[in-house]
Amino acid sequence: MSDFPGAATPQSFSTLRFNNRYARLPEHFFSRMAPQSRLATRLADVSPDCARLLGLTELLEDGSDSPAREQLRQVMAGEQVLPGMDALAQKYTGHQFGQYNPQLGDGRGLLLGEMIVTRPGTDVPQEATFDLHLKGAGRTPYSRFGDGQAVVRSSVREYLASEYMAALGIPTSRALALAVNGERVQREVIEPGATLMRVAESHLRFGHFEWLAHSGRYDDLKVLIDHALREHFPECLAQARADTPSSDDMPLEDAVRIAATLGMFKTVIARTARLIAAWQSYGFVHAVMNTDNMSLLGMTFDYGPYAFLDGYEANLIPNHTDQAGRYGFAQQPGIGLWNLERLGVAFSPLIDVEALSEALGQYEGELQREYARLMRLRLGLPDTDDEDMTLVQQWRDLLTEGRVDHTHAYRLLSHWDVAQPAPAALVTLLAGTQGLHVDADEARATSWLTRYQARIAAADLSDDDERQRRLGMLGCNPLYVPRTHLLLEVIAQVEQGNDGSLSAFRKRLSMPFFRPEEGSVEAALTLGTAQGVDAELADDWTRPPALDAAPICMSCSS
Ligand code: AMP
Ligand code: MG
């Protein structure tokens, strides 16, 4: 989602323009259908950042019952579709927990339409197209035994996590708004229903290609590949056109497709590797990395029982149905590669297997490079040093063994002026004395901090550069995280009809690097220098789980 940054030209929700490219694919690629209407729907929250991305600033005007908001509410309630929308459920398949499942597809979400967004360009306005996908829109031919509903619990979780990921700069689908309805939905208990307006430049998943390859529809596979190249990877197509000579062996169109698909595969590999590097760096566990939840554009997609690490658990498995731990935190880099191999298999009717394997060879290096880059940023390491990754590894060991709160540790480190001795609060936190599981090891913490201090001192920064270094750290080490236990508190409020805490948490998660009171990382640094980090960590929205709280394991049912 990163090649279209910044605010779009304002447009009215009632007169959106659509270019429904997916709906022009062969009819058997999807099922056209209208959303089901939902009882008593209220608009619980709108994401201002996502609204600005789409130019829908009228949704942000004061008054929760503005005409634009009312119209959005109606669309999310299934009461109306806008002119130009062409709602459909997409067919795809995929590998779930390692097994191929041919019976997938949008079982409760509909692609309502692909909306056109313009942004003022330097010369001419630029155009982009975003899918509006309504999750919880009703049963479809791909619902199997499902009811086509989404519940408040999982919708709040997806809503907040996607807007937070975007704020961190990690590629993700977005969420424009969350609506809560009066449906009573049977899960492990009866839960209130909701719909989520998901926004993404594409909803193409690895599983779209697996469907066509596994069912032997190679002509359709070419059609879908051509669509993906034209609409989402035009640079790969242009490169292939420039590089491919005509020959007598094969029509030029086929030769270009082969070269372009390989180029696209390499791009997907690189983006997926960088995405998973970011997850590993920021302690995100997706928890259901099935190939139908893998985005062709390399964004975080389909949030389920995910978790952000609180205390540093090297292999957190937040999903209680994943008993084998296939999708635990530490497994993600390997699973990313396995999933890319499945995508490679789907391209193999067209492309030489050796070329596909060779392309996969770049994955590991790309992931490691990106991970190192991000960890250097998070630790504020100027330049590069051969020993940096050892320092990073020791830091992570310290956090893991001391069960140290991940977020607070980075935040305290970011506030430390290394010309001074390490603040007592930082030593105490890293020593693990606040955890219940281990004995404090202050010597180990001090020893790491001394090495860190020496590493920064060796860079010989001016006072101003040192200040910039810390500002850089504060600007990439969030104060706020969608902690599982805080999400549960917000969900309980929303289920009771109170949306205030949802908006309050969303506001913090979409500017996660400083408190709203400070309003900037500069002000956060000033506050930290004057009053220590306790001031910002006193904010209740940054509260870690209680030390004696049992880990929360979530159900996959959403
Ligand atoms: P997920 O685990 O959310 O990625 O979903 C996996 C598959 O199950 C997809 O095909 C979904 O559309 C479908 N699905 C999940 N929940 C439901 C539901 N409540 N009703 C219908 N289909 C569902
Ligand atoms: Mg899914």
Coordinates of C-alpha atoms and ligand atoms in Angstrom, one line a residue:
M1 CA 0.0 0.0 0.0
S2 CA 3.0 2.2 0.2
D3 CA 3.3 3.5 -3.4
F4 CA 0.2 5.7 -2.9
P5 CA 0.9 7.7 0.3
G6 CA -0.6 10.8 1.6
A7 CA -4.0 12.4 1.5
A8 CA -6.2 12.1 -1.5
T9 CA -8.3 14.7 -3.3
P10 CA -11.5 15.1 -1.3
Q11 CA -14.5 13.3 -2.8
S12 CA -18.1 12.7 -1.7
F13 CA -19.1 9.3 -0.4
S14 CA -22.4 9.5 -2.3
T15 CA -20.7 10.1 -5.7
L16 CA -17.8 7.7 -5.6
R17 CA -16.5 6.5 -9.0
F18 CA -15.7 2.8 -9.4
N19 CA -13.6 0.8 -11.8
N20 CA -14.6 -2.8 -11.1
R21 CA -11.7 -4.6 -12.8
Y22 CA -12.2 -7.9 -10.9
A23 CA -15.9 -8.0 -11.9
R24 CA -14.8 -7.9 -15.6
L25 CA -13.0 -11.3 -15.2
P26 CA -14.8 -14.4 -16.4
E27 CA -18.0 -15.0 -14.5
H28 CA -16.9 -18.2 -12.8
F29 CA -14.2 -16.3 -11.0
F30 CA -16.7 -15.0 -8.5
S31 CA -20.4 -15.0 -7.5
R32 CA -22.2 -11.7 -7.9
M33 CA -24.5 -11.0 -4.9
A34 CA -25.8 -8.2 -2.7
P35 CA -24.9 -7.9 1.0
Q36 CA -27.4 -9.2 3.4
S37 CA -29.2 -6.5 5.5
R38 CA -28.3 -6.4 9.2
L39 CA -30.5 -5.4 12.1
A40 CA -30.0 -2.2 14.0
T41 CA -26.6 -1.2 12.7
R42 CA -24.7 1.7 14.2
L43 CA -21.4 3.1 13.0
A44 CA -19.1 2.5 15.9
D45 CA -16.0 4.3 14.6
V46 CA -14.4 5.7 11.4
S47 CA -10.6 5.7 10.9
P48 CA -9.6 9.3 10.0
D49 CA -6.3 8.1 8.5
C50 CA -8.0 5.7 6.2
A51 CA -10.7 8.2 5.3
R52 CA -8.0 10.7 4.3
L53 CA -6.2 8.1 2.2
L54 CA -9.5 7.7 0.2
G55 CA -10.3 11.4 0.2
L56 CA -13.5 10.8 2.2
T57 CA -12.8 13.7 4.6
E58 CA -16.5 14.5 4.8
L59 CA -16.8 11.4 7.0
L60 CA -14.7 13.3 9.5
E61 CA -16.9 16.3 9.8
D62 CA -18.5 16.9 13.2
G63 CA -21.7 15.2 14.0
S64 CA -22.0 11.5 14.0
D65 CA -25.3 11.7 12.0
S66 CA -23.9 13.6 9.0
P67 CA -25.3 12.5 5.7
A68 CA -22.0 10.9 4.6
R69 CA -21.8 8.9 7.8
E70 CA -25.4 7.9 7.5
Q71 CA -24.8 6.7 4.0
L72 CA -21.7 4.7 5.1
R73 CA -23.8 3.2 7.9
Q74 CA -26.4 2.1 5.4
V75 CA -23.8 0.5 3.1
M76 CA -22.3 -1.3 6.1
A77 CA -25.7 -2.4 7.3
G78 CA -26.4 -4.0 3.9
E79 CA -29.3 -1.5 3.5
Q80 CA -28.0 -0.1 0.2
V81 CA -25.2 -0.4 -2.3
L82 CA -23.9 2.7 -4.0
P83 CA -24.4 3.4 -7.7
G84 CA -21.4 1.9 -9.5
M85 CA -20.7 -0.8 -7.0
D86 CA -20.8 -4.4 -8.3
A87 CA -20.7 -6.6 -5.2
L88 CA -19.3 -10.1 -5.5
A89 CA -17.7 -12.9 -3.6
Q90 CA -14.3 -14.1 -5.0
K91 CA -13.5 -17.7 -5.5
Y92 CA -10.1 -18.9 -4.2
T93 CA -8.7 -21.9 -2.5
G94 CA -5.6 -22.4 -0.4
H95 CA -3.5 -24.5 2.0
Q96 CA -4.8 -24.4 5.6
F97 CA -2.5 -25.7 8.3
G98 CA -0.5 -27.4 5.6
Q99 CA -3.4 -29.1 3.8
Y100 CA -4.9 -28.1 0.5
N101 CA -8.6 -27.1 0.8
P102 CA -10.3 -26.7 -2.6
Q103 CA -13.5 -25.3 -0.9
L104 CA -12.7 -21.8 -0.1
G105 CA -13.6 -18.3 -1.3
D106 CA -15.2 -15.2 0.3
G107 CA -17.5 -17.0 2.7
R108 CA -18.7 -13.9 4.5
G109 CA -17.1 -10.9 2.8
L110 CA -18.0 -9.2 -0.4
L111 CA -15.9 -7.0 -2.7
L112 CA -18.4 -4.1 -3.0
G113 CA -16.4 -2.3 -5.7
E114 CA -13.1 -0.9 -6.6
M115 CA -13.2 2.9 -5.9
I116 CA -11.1 5.4 -7.7
V117 CA -9.1 7.8 -5.7
T118 CA -7.1 10.7 -7.0
R119 CA -4.2 12.5 -5.4
P120 CA -2.8 15.8 -6.5
G121 CA 0.4 14.9 -8.5
T122 CA 3.3 17.2 -9.4
D123 CA 2.2 17.4 -13.0
V124 CA -1.1 15.5 -13.4
P125 CA -3.3 14.1 -10.7
Q126 CA -2.5 10.4 -9.9
E127 CA -5.1 7.8 -9.8
A128 CA -5.3 4.7 -7.7
T129 CA -8.0 2.1 -7.1
F130 CA -8.9 0.6 -3.7
D131 CA -11.1 -2.4 -3.1
L132 CA -14.0 -1.7 -0.7
H133 CA -14.6 -5.1 0.9
L134 CA -17.4 -5.6 3.4
K135 CA -16.5 -8.3 5.9
G136 CA -19.6 -9.9 7.6
A137 CA -21.8 -9.2 4.5
G138 CA -23.7 -12.5 4.6
R139 CA -23.6 -16.1 3.2
T140 CA -22.1 -16.8 -0.2
P141 CA -21.7 -20.0 -2.2
Y142 CA -18.3 -20.4 -0.5
S143 CA -19.6 -20.2 3.1
R144 CA -19.6 -24.0 3.6
F145 CA -21.0 -24.3 7.2
G146 CA -20.4 -20.7 8.1
D147 CA -23.2 -18.2 8.8
G148 CA -21.7 -15.3 6.8
Q149 CA -21.4 -13.1 9.9
A150 CA -18.6 -11.4 11.6
V151 CA -18.7 -10.6 15.3
V152 CA -17.7 -7.5 17.3
R153 CA -14.8 -9.3 18.9
S154 CA -12.9 -10.2 15.8
S155 CA -13.9 -7.0 13.9
V156 CA -12.6 -4.7 16.6
R157 CA -9.4 -6.7 16.6
E158 CA -9.0 -6.4 12.8
Y159 CA -10.0 -2.7 12.8
L160 CA -7.5 -1.6 15.4
A161 CA -4.6 -3.8 14.2
S162 CA -4.8 -2.8 10.6
E163 CA -4.8 0.9 11.4
Y164 CA -1.9 0.4 13.9
M165 CA 0.2 -1.6 11.3
A166 CA -0.3 1.3 8.8
A167 CA 0.9 3.7 11.5
L168 CA 4.1 1.6 12.0
G169 CA 4.6 1.7 8.2
I170 CA 4.1 -2.1 7.9
P171 CA 2.2 -3.0 4.7
T172 CA -1.4 -3.9 5.6
S173 CA -5.0 -3.9 4.5
R174 CA -6.8 -1.0 6.0
A175 CA -10.1 -0.5 7.8
L176 CA -12.3 2.5 7.0
A177 CA -14.9 1.8 9.6
L178 CA -16.5 -0.6 12.0
A179 CA -20.3 -1.0 12.3
V180 CA -22.0 -2.9 15.1
N181 CA -25.3 -4.5 14.5
G182 CA -28.1 -6.1 16.4
E183 CA -27.5 -9.7 15.1
R184 CA -26.9 -12.4 17.7
V185 CA -24.2 -14.6 16.3
Q186 CA -23.5 -18.1 17.6
R187 CA -19.8 -18.7 18.3
E188 CA -18.5 -20.4 21.4
V189 CA -21.1 -18.2 23.0
I190 CA -23.7 -15.9 21.4
E191 CA -22.0 -12.7 20.4
P192 CA -23.1 -9.4 18.8
G193 CA -22.5 -9.0 15.1
A194 CA -20.5 -6.4 13.2
T195 CA -19.3 -5.5 9.8
L196 CA -15.9 -4.1 8.8
M197 CA -15.2 -2.0 5.7
R198 CA -11.8 -3.4 4.6
V199 CA -9.8 -1.4 2.2
A200 CA -6.9 -2.7 0.1
E201 CA -5.3 -2.1 -3.3
S202 CA -6.1 -5.7 -4.1
H203 CA -7.7 -8.7 -2.4
L204 CA -5.7 -11.2 -4.5
R205 CA -4.4 -14.0 -2.4
F206 CA -1.9 -16.7 -3.1
G207 CA -5.0 -19.0 -3.0
H208 CA -6.6 -17.3 -6.1
F209 CA -3.8 -18.8 -8.2
E210 CA -3.7 -22.1 -6.4
W211 CA -7.4 -22.6 -7.3
L212 CA -6.8 -22.3 -11.0
A213 CA -3.6 -24.3 -11.0
H214 CA -4.9 -27.2 -8.8
S215 CA -8.0 -27.5 -10.8
G216 CA -6.1 -27.7 -14.1
R217 CA -7.7 -24.5 -15.6
Y218 CA -4.5 -23.2 -17.2
D219 CA -6.2 -20.8 -19.6
D220 CA -8.0 -19.2 -16.7
L221 CA -4.7 -19.1 -14.8
K222 CA -3.2 -17.1 -17.7
V223 CA -6.2 -14.7 -17.5
L224 CA -5.8 -14.1 -13.8
I225 CA -2.0 -13.7 -14.2
D226 CA -2.6 -11.1 -17.0
H227 CA -5.0 -9.3 -14.7
A228 CA -2.6 -9.2 -11.8
L229 CA 0.3 -8.0 -14.1
R230 CA -1.8 -5.3 -15.8
E231 CA -3.4 -3.9 -12.7
H232 CA -1.0 -4.6 -9.9
F233 CA 2.5 -5.3 -11.3
P234 CA 2.7 -3.1 -14.5
E235 CA 6.4 -2.5 -13.9
C236 CA 7.0 -6.3 -14.3
L237 CA 5.0 -6.3 -17.5
A238 CA 6.9 -3.3 -18.9
Q239 CA 10.3 -4.8 -18.0
A240 CA 9.3 -8.1 -19.6
R241 CA 8.2 -6.3 -22.8
A242 CA 11.5 -4.5 -22.9
D243 CA 13.6 -7.6 -22.3
T244 CA 11.8 -10.3 -24.4
P245 CA 13.0 -10.7 -28.0
S246 CA 10.5 -12.2 -30.5
S247 CA 11.4 -15.7 -31.5
D248 CA 10.0 -18.4 -33.7
D249 CA 9.5 -20.8 -30.9
M250 CA 6.7 -19.1 -29.0
P251 CA 4.2 -16.3 -29.6
L252 CA 5.6 -13.1 -28.2
E253 CA 2.6 -12.7 -25.9
D254 CA 3.4 -16.0 -24.2
A255 CA 7.1 -15.3 -23.8
V256 CA 6.3 -11.9 -22.3
R257 CA 3.8 -13.4 -19.8
I258 CA 6.5 -15.9 -18.7
A259 CA 9.1 -13.3 -18.1
A260 CA 6.6 -10.9 -16.4
T261 CA 5.2 -13.6 -14.1
L262 CA 8.7 -14.5 -13.0
G263 CA 9.4 -10.8 -12.3
M264 CA 6.1 -10.6 -10.4
F265 CA 7.0 -13.8 -8.4
K266 CA 10.4 -12.2 -7.5
T267 CA 8.6 -9.0 -6.4
V268 CA 6.1 -11.0 -4.2
I269 CA 9.0 -13.0 -2.7
A270 CA 10.9 -9.8 -1.8
R271 CA 7.8 -8.0 -0.4
T272 CA 6.7 -11.1 1.6
A273 CA 10.3 -11.4 3.0
R274 CA 10.3 -7.8 4.1
L275 CA 6.8 -8.0 5.5
I276 CA 7.8 -11.0 7.7
A277 CA 11.0 -9.3 8.7
A278 CA 8.8 -6.4 10.0
W279 CA 6.5 -8.8 11.9
Q280 CA 9.5 -10.4 13.5
S281 CA 11.0 -7.1 14.4
Y282 CA 7.8 -5.7 15.9
G283 CA 6.7 -8.9 17.6
F284 CA 3.6 -9.6 15.6
V285 CA 2.2 -13.1 15.4
H286 CA -0.3 -13.5 12.5
A287 CA -1.4 -16.9 13.8
V288 CA -3.2 -18.1 10.7
M289 CA -0.7 -17.9 7.9
N290 CA -2.8 -20.1 5.5
T291 CA -2.1 -19.4 1.8
D292 CA -5.6 -18.0 1.5
N293 CA -4.6 -15.3 4.0
M294 CA -1.4 -14.3 2.1
S295 CA -1.7 -11.2 0.0
L296 CA -0.2 -11.2 -3.5
L297 CA 0.8 -7.5 -2.8
G298 CA 2.7 -8.6 0.3
M299 CA 0.6 -6.9 3.0
T300 CA -0.6 -8.1 6.3
F301 CA -3.9 -9.6 5.5
D302 CA -6.9 -11.3 7.2
Y303 CA -6.4 -10.6 10.9
G304 CA -7.6 -13.4 13.1
P305 CA -6.3 -14.6 16.5
Y306 CA -3.1 -12.5 16.1
A307 CA -1.1 -11.2 19.0
F308 CA 1.7 -8.7 19.6
L309 CA 4.2 -10.0 22.1
D310 CA 4.0 -8.4 25.5
G311 CA 6.6 -10.2 27.5
Y312 CA 9.1 -11.6 25.0
E313 CA 7.9 -15.1 24.3
A314 CA 10.1 -16.4 21.6
N315 CA 7.5 -18.8 20.2
L316 CA 4.1 -17.4 21.2
I317 CA 1.2 -19.4 19.7
P318 CA -1.9 -17.2 20.3
N319 CA -4.3 -19.5 18.5
H320 CA -5.6 -22.3 20.7
T321 CA -6.6 -24.5 17.8
D322 CA -3.0 -24.5 16.5
Q323 CA -1.8 -27.1 18.9
A324 CA 1.1 -28.2 16.8
G325 CA 2.4 -24.6 16.9
R326 CA 2.7 -24.4 13.1
Y327 CA 2.0 -20.6 13.2
G328 CA 3.9 -19.7 16.3
F329 CA 6.0 -16.5 16.3
A330 CA 9.4 -18.2 15.6
Q331 CA 7.9 -20.3 12.7
Q332 CA 6.8 -17.3 10.6
P333 CA 9.9 -16.8 8.5
G334 CA 9.9 -20.5 7.5
I335 CA 6.2 -20.6 6.9
G336 CA 6.5 -17.5 4.7
L337 CA 8.9 -19.4 2.5
W338 CA 6.6 -22.5 2.5
N339 CA 3.7 -20.4 1.4
L340 CA 5.7 -18.8 -1.4
E341 CA 6.6 -22.3 -2.6
R342 CA 2.9 -23.0 -2.8
L343 CA 2.5 -19.9 -5.0
G344 CA 5.5 -21.1 -7.1
V345 CA 3.7 -24.4 -7.6
A346 CA 0.6 -22.5 -8.8
F347 CA 2.8 -20.7 -11.4
S348 CA 4.6 -23.9 -12.4
P349 CA 2.2 -24.9 -15.2
L350 CA 3.6 -21.8 -17.0
I351 CA 7.1 -21.3 -15.7
D352 CA 10.1 -23.5 -15.5
V353 CA 10.5 -25.0 -12.0
E354 CA 14.2 -24.2 -11.9
A355 CA 13.6 -20.5 -12.4
L356 CA 11.0 -20.6 -9.7
S357 CA 13.3 -22.3 -7.2
E358 CA 16.1 -19.9 -8.0
A359 CA 13.8 -17.0 -7.3
L360 CA 12.9 -18.5 -4.0
G361 CA 16.6 -18.4 -3.1
Q362 CA 16.5 -14.7 -2.6
Y363 CA 13.9 -14.9 0.2
E364 CA 16.2 -15.6 3.2
G365 CA 18.7 -12.9 2.4
E366 CA 16.0 -10.3 1.8
L367 CA 14.4 -11.1 5.1
Q368 CA 17.7 -11.0 7.0
R369 CA 18.7 -7.7 5.5
E370 CA 15.4 -6.1 6.2
Y371 CA 15.3 -7.5 9.7
A372 CA 18.8 -6.1 10.4
R373 CA 17.8 -2.7 9.0
L374 CA 14.7 -2.5 11.2
M375 CA 16.5 -3.7 14.4
R376 CA 19.2 -1.1 13.8
L377 CA 16.6 1.5 13.6
R378 CA 14.8 0.3 16.7
L379 CA 18.0 0.1 18.7
G380 CA 19.2 3.5 17.3
L381 CA 22.5 2.1 16.0
P382 CA 24.3 4.7 13.9
D383 CA 26.1 3.4 10.8
T384 CA 26.7 -0.3 10.7
D385 CA 29.1 -2.5 12.7
D386 CA 29.9 -6.2 12.1
E387 CA 28.9 -6.9 15.7
D388 CA 25.5 -5.3 15.5
M389 CA 23.5 -8.5 15.0
T390 CA 25.2 -10.1 18.0
L391 CA 24.1 -7.0 20.0
V392 CA 20.6 -7.5 18.7
Q393 CA 20.5 -11.1 19.5
Q394 CA 21.7 -10.5 23.0
W395 CA 19.1 -7.8 23.5
R396 CA 16.4 -10.3 22.4
D397 CA 17.8 -13.0 24.7
L398 CA 17.7 -10.5 27.6
L399 CA 14.0 -9.7 26.9
T400 CA 13.1 -13.3 26.4
E401 CA 14.8 -14.7 29.5
G402 CA 13.6 -11.9 31.7
R403 CA 10.1 -11.9 30.3
V404 CA 10.6 -8.2 29.9
D405 CA 7.8 -6.1 28.4
H406 CA 8.8 -5.7 24.8
T407 CA 7.2 -2.2 24.3
H408 CA 8.4 -0.7 27.5
A409 CA 11.9 -1.9 27.1
Y410 CA 12.3 -0.3 23.6
R411 CA 10.7 2.9 24.9
L412 CA 13.0 3.2 27.9
L413 CA 16.0 2.5 25.8
S414 CA 14.9 5.2 23.4
H415 CA 14.7 7.8 26.2
W416 CA 18.2 7.0 27.5
D417 CA 20.8 9.8 26.9
V418 CA 23.8 7.5 26.6
A419 CA 26.2 10.3 27.8
Q420 CA 24.6 9.5 31.2
P421 CA 24.6 6.2 33.2
A422 CA 21.7 3.9 32.3
P423 CA 18.6 5.0 34.2
A424 CA 17.7 2.8 37.1
A425 CA 14.3 2.1 35.6
L426 CA 15.9 0.6 32.5
V427 CA 18.3 -1.6 34.5
T428 CA 15.5 -2.8 36.7
L429 CA 13.2 -3.6 33.8
L430 CA 15.8 -5.5 31.8
A431 CA 17.0 -7.4 34.8
G432 CA 13.7 -9.1 34.8
T433 CA 12.9 -8.2 38.4
Q434 CA 9.4 -7.2 37.4
G435 CA 8.7 -10.7 35.9
L436 CA 7.6 -13.5 38.2
H437 CA 9.2 -16.3 36.2
V438 CA 12.9 -15.7 36.7
D439 CA 15.4 -14.4 39.2
A440 CA 16.6 -10.9 38.5
D441 CA 19.9 -10.8 36.7
E442 CA 21.0 -7.2 37.1
A443 CA 24.6 -8.0 36.1
R444 CA 23.6 -9.3 32.7
A445 CA 21.4 -6.3 32.0
T446 CA 24.2 -3.9 33.0
S447 CA 26.7 -5.7 30.9
W448 CA 24.5 -5.5 27.8
L449 CA 23.8 -1.8 28.5
T450 CA 27.5 -1.1 28.9
R451 CA 28.2 -2.7 25.5
Y452 CA 25.4 -0.8 23.9
Q453 CA 26.6 2.5 25.4
A454 CA 30.1 1.8 24.1
R455 CA 28.7 1.0 20.6
I456 CA 26.9 4.4 20.5
A457 CA 29.9 6.2 22.0
A458 CA 32.1 4.8 19.3
A459 CA 30.1 6.6 16.7
D460 CA 31.2 9.9 18.4
L461 CA 27.9 11.8 17.7
S462 CA 27.5 15.5 18.3
D463 CA 24.9 16.5 20.9
D464 CA 22.5 17.3 18.1
D465 CA 23.1 14.0 16.3
E466 CA 22.5 12.1 19.6
R467 CA 19.3 14.0 20.0
Q468 CA 18.3 13.1 16.5
R469 CA 19.2 9.5 17.2
R470 CA 16.8 9.3 20.1
L471 CA 14.1 11.1 18.2
G472 CA 14.5 8.5 15.5
M473 CA 14.1 5.7 18.1
L474 CA 11.1 7.3 19.7
G475 CA 9.6 7.6 16.2
C476 CA 9.9 3.9 15.5
N477 CA 9.4 2.3 18.9
P478 CA 5.7 2.6 19.7
L479 CA 4.4 3.6 23.1
Y480 CA 1.0 2.0 22.2
V481 CA 0.4 -1.5 21.0
P482 CA -2.8 -3.5 20.5
R483 CA -2.2 -5.6 23.5
T484 CA -4.5 -8.5 23.8
H485 CA -5.8 -7.7 27.2
L486 CA -6.5 -4.1 26.3
L487 CA -8.4 -5.2 23.2
L488 CA -10.6 -7.4 25.4
E489 CA -11.5 -4.4 27.5
V490 CA -12.4 -2.4 24.4
I491 CA -14.4 -5.2 23.0
A492 CA -16.4 -5.6 26.2
Q493 CA -17.2 -1.9 26.1
V494 CA -18.3 -1.9 22.4
E495 CA -20.4 -5.0 23.1
Q496 CA -22.2 -3.0 25.7
G497 CA -22.9 -0.2 23.3
N498 CA -20.0 2.2 24.4
D499 CA -17.8 3.1 21.5
G500 CA -15.7 5.8 23.3
S501 CA -12.9 3.5 24.3
L502 CA -12.7 2.1 20.7
S503 CA -12.1 5.7 19.4
A504 CA -9.7 6.5 22.2
F505 CA -7.6 3.4 21.5
R506 CA -7.8 3.8 17.7
K507 CA -6.6 7.4 18.1
R508 CA -3.5 6.3 20.1
L509 CA -2.8 3.3 17.9
S510 CA -2.8 5.4 14.8
M511 CA -0.3 7.8 16.3
P512 CA 1.5 5.3 18.5
F513 CA 4.8 7.1 19.1
F514 CA 3.6 9.8 21.6
R515 CA 0.7 10.5 23.8
P516 CA -2.0 12.8 22.4
E517 CA -1.1 15.3 25.2
E518 CA 2.4 15.6 23.7
G519 CA 1.4 15.5 20.1
S520 CA 4.9 14.9 18.7
V521 CA 8.0 12.8 19.3
E522 CA 10.0 16.0 20.1
A523 CA 7.5 16.8 22.9
A524 CA 7.7 13.2 24.1
L525 CA 11.5 13.5 24.2
T526 CA 11.3 16.8 26.2
L527 CA 8.9 15.2 28.6
G528 CA 11.1 12.1 29.1
T529 CA 14.1 14.3 29.7
A530 CA 12.3 16.4 32.2
Q531 CA 10.3 13.8 34.1
G532 CA 11.6 10.4 33.1
V533 CA 9.6 7.8 31.2
D534 CA 7.2 7.1 34.0
A535 CA 5.2 10.1 32.8
E536 CA 4.3 8.5 29.4
L537 CA 4.1 5.0 30.7
A538 CA 1.5 6.1 33.2
D539 CA -0.9 6.3 30.3
D540 CA -3.4 3.5 30.9
W541 CA -3.4 2.6 27.2
T542 CA 0.2 1.4 27.5
R543 CA -0.4 -0.9 30.5
P544 CA 1.1 -4.3 30.3
P545 CA -0.9 -7.4 31.4
A546 CA -0.9 -8.1 35.1
L547 CA 2.2 -10.0 36.0
D548 CA 0.3 -13.0 37.3
A549 CA -2.2 -13.0 34.4
A550 CA -2.3 -16.3 32.5
P551 CA -1.4 -15.9 28.8
I552 CA -4.6 -15.2 26.7
C553 CA -5.1 -17.8 24.0
M554 CA -7.6 -16.9 21.4
S555 CA -10.0 -18.9 19.4
C556 CA -9.8 -19.0 15.7
S557 CA -13.6 -18.6 15.5
S558 CA -14.4 -15.2 14.3
Ligands
AMP1 P1 -10.5 -17.2 7.8 O1 -10.1 -18.2 8.8 O2 -11.2 -16.0 8.3 O3 -9.3 -16.8 6.9 O4 -11.5 -17.9 6.9 C1 -11.3 -19.1 6.2 C2 -12.4 -19.4 5.2 O5 -13.6 -19.6 5.9 C3 -12.7 -18.3 4.2 O6 -13.2 -19.0 3.0 C4 -13.8 -17.5 4.9 O7 -14.6 -16.8 4.0 C5 -14.6 -18.6 5.5 N1 -15.3 -18.2 6.7 C6 -14.8 -17.8 7.9 N2 -15.8 -17.5 8.8 C7 -16.9 -17.6 8.1 C8 -18.3 -17.4 8.5 N3 -18.7 -17.0 9.7 N4 -19.2 -17.7 7.6 C9 -18.9 -18.1 6.3 N5 -17.6 -18.3 5.9 C10 -16.7 -18.1 6.8
MG2 MG -9.1 -15.8 5.4

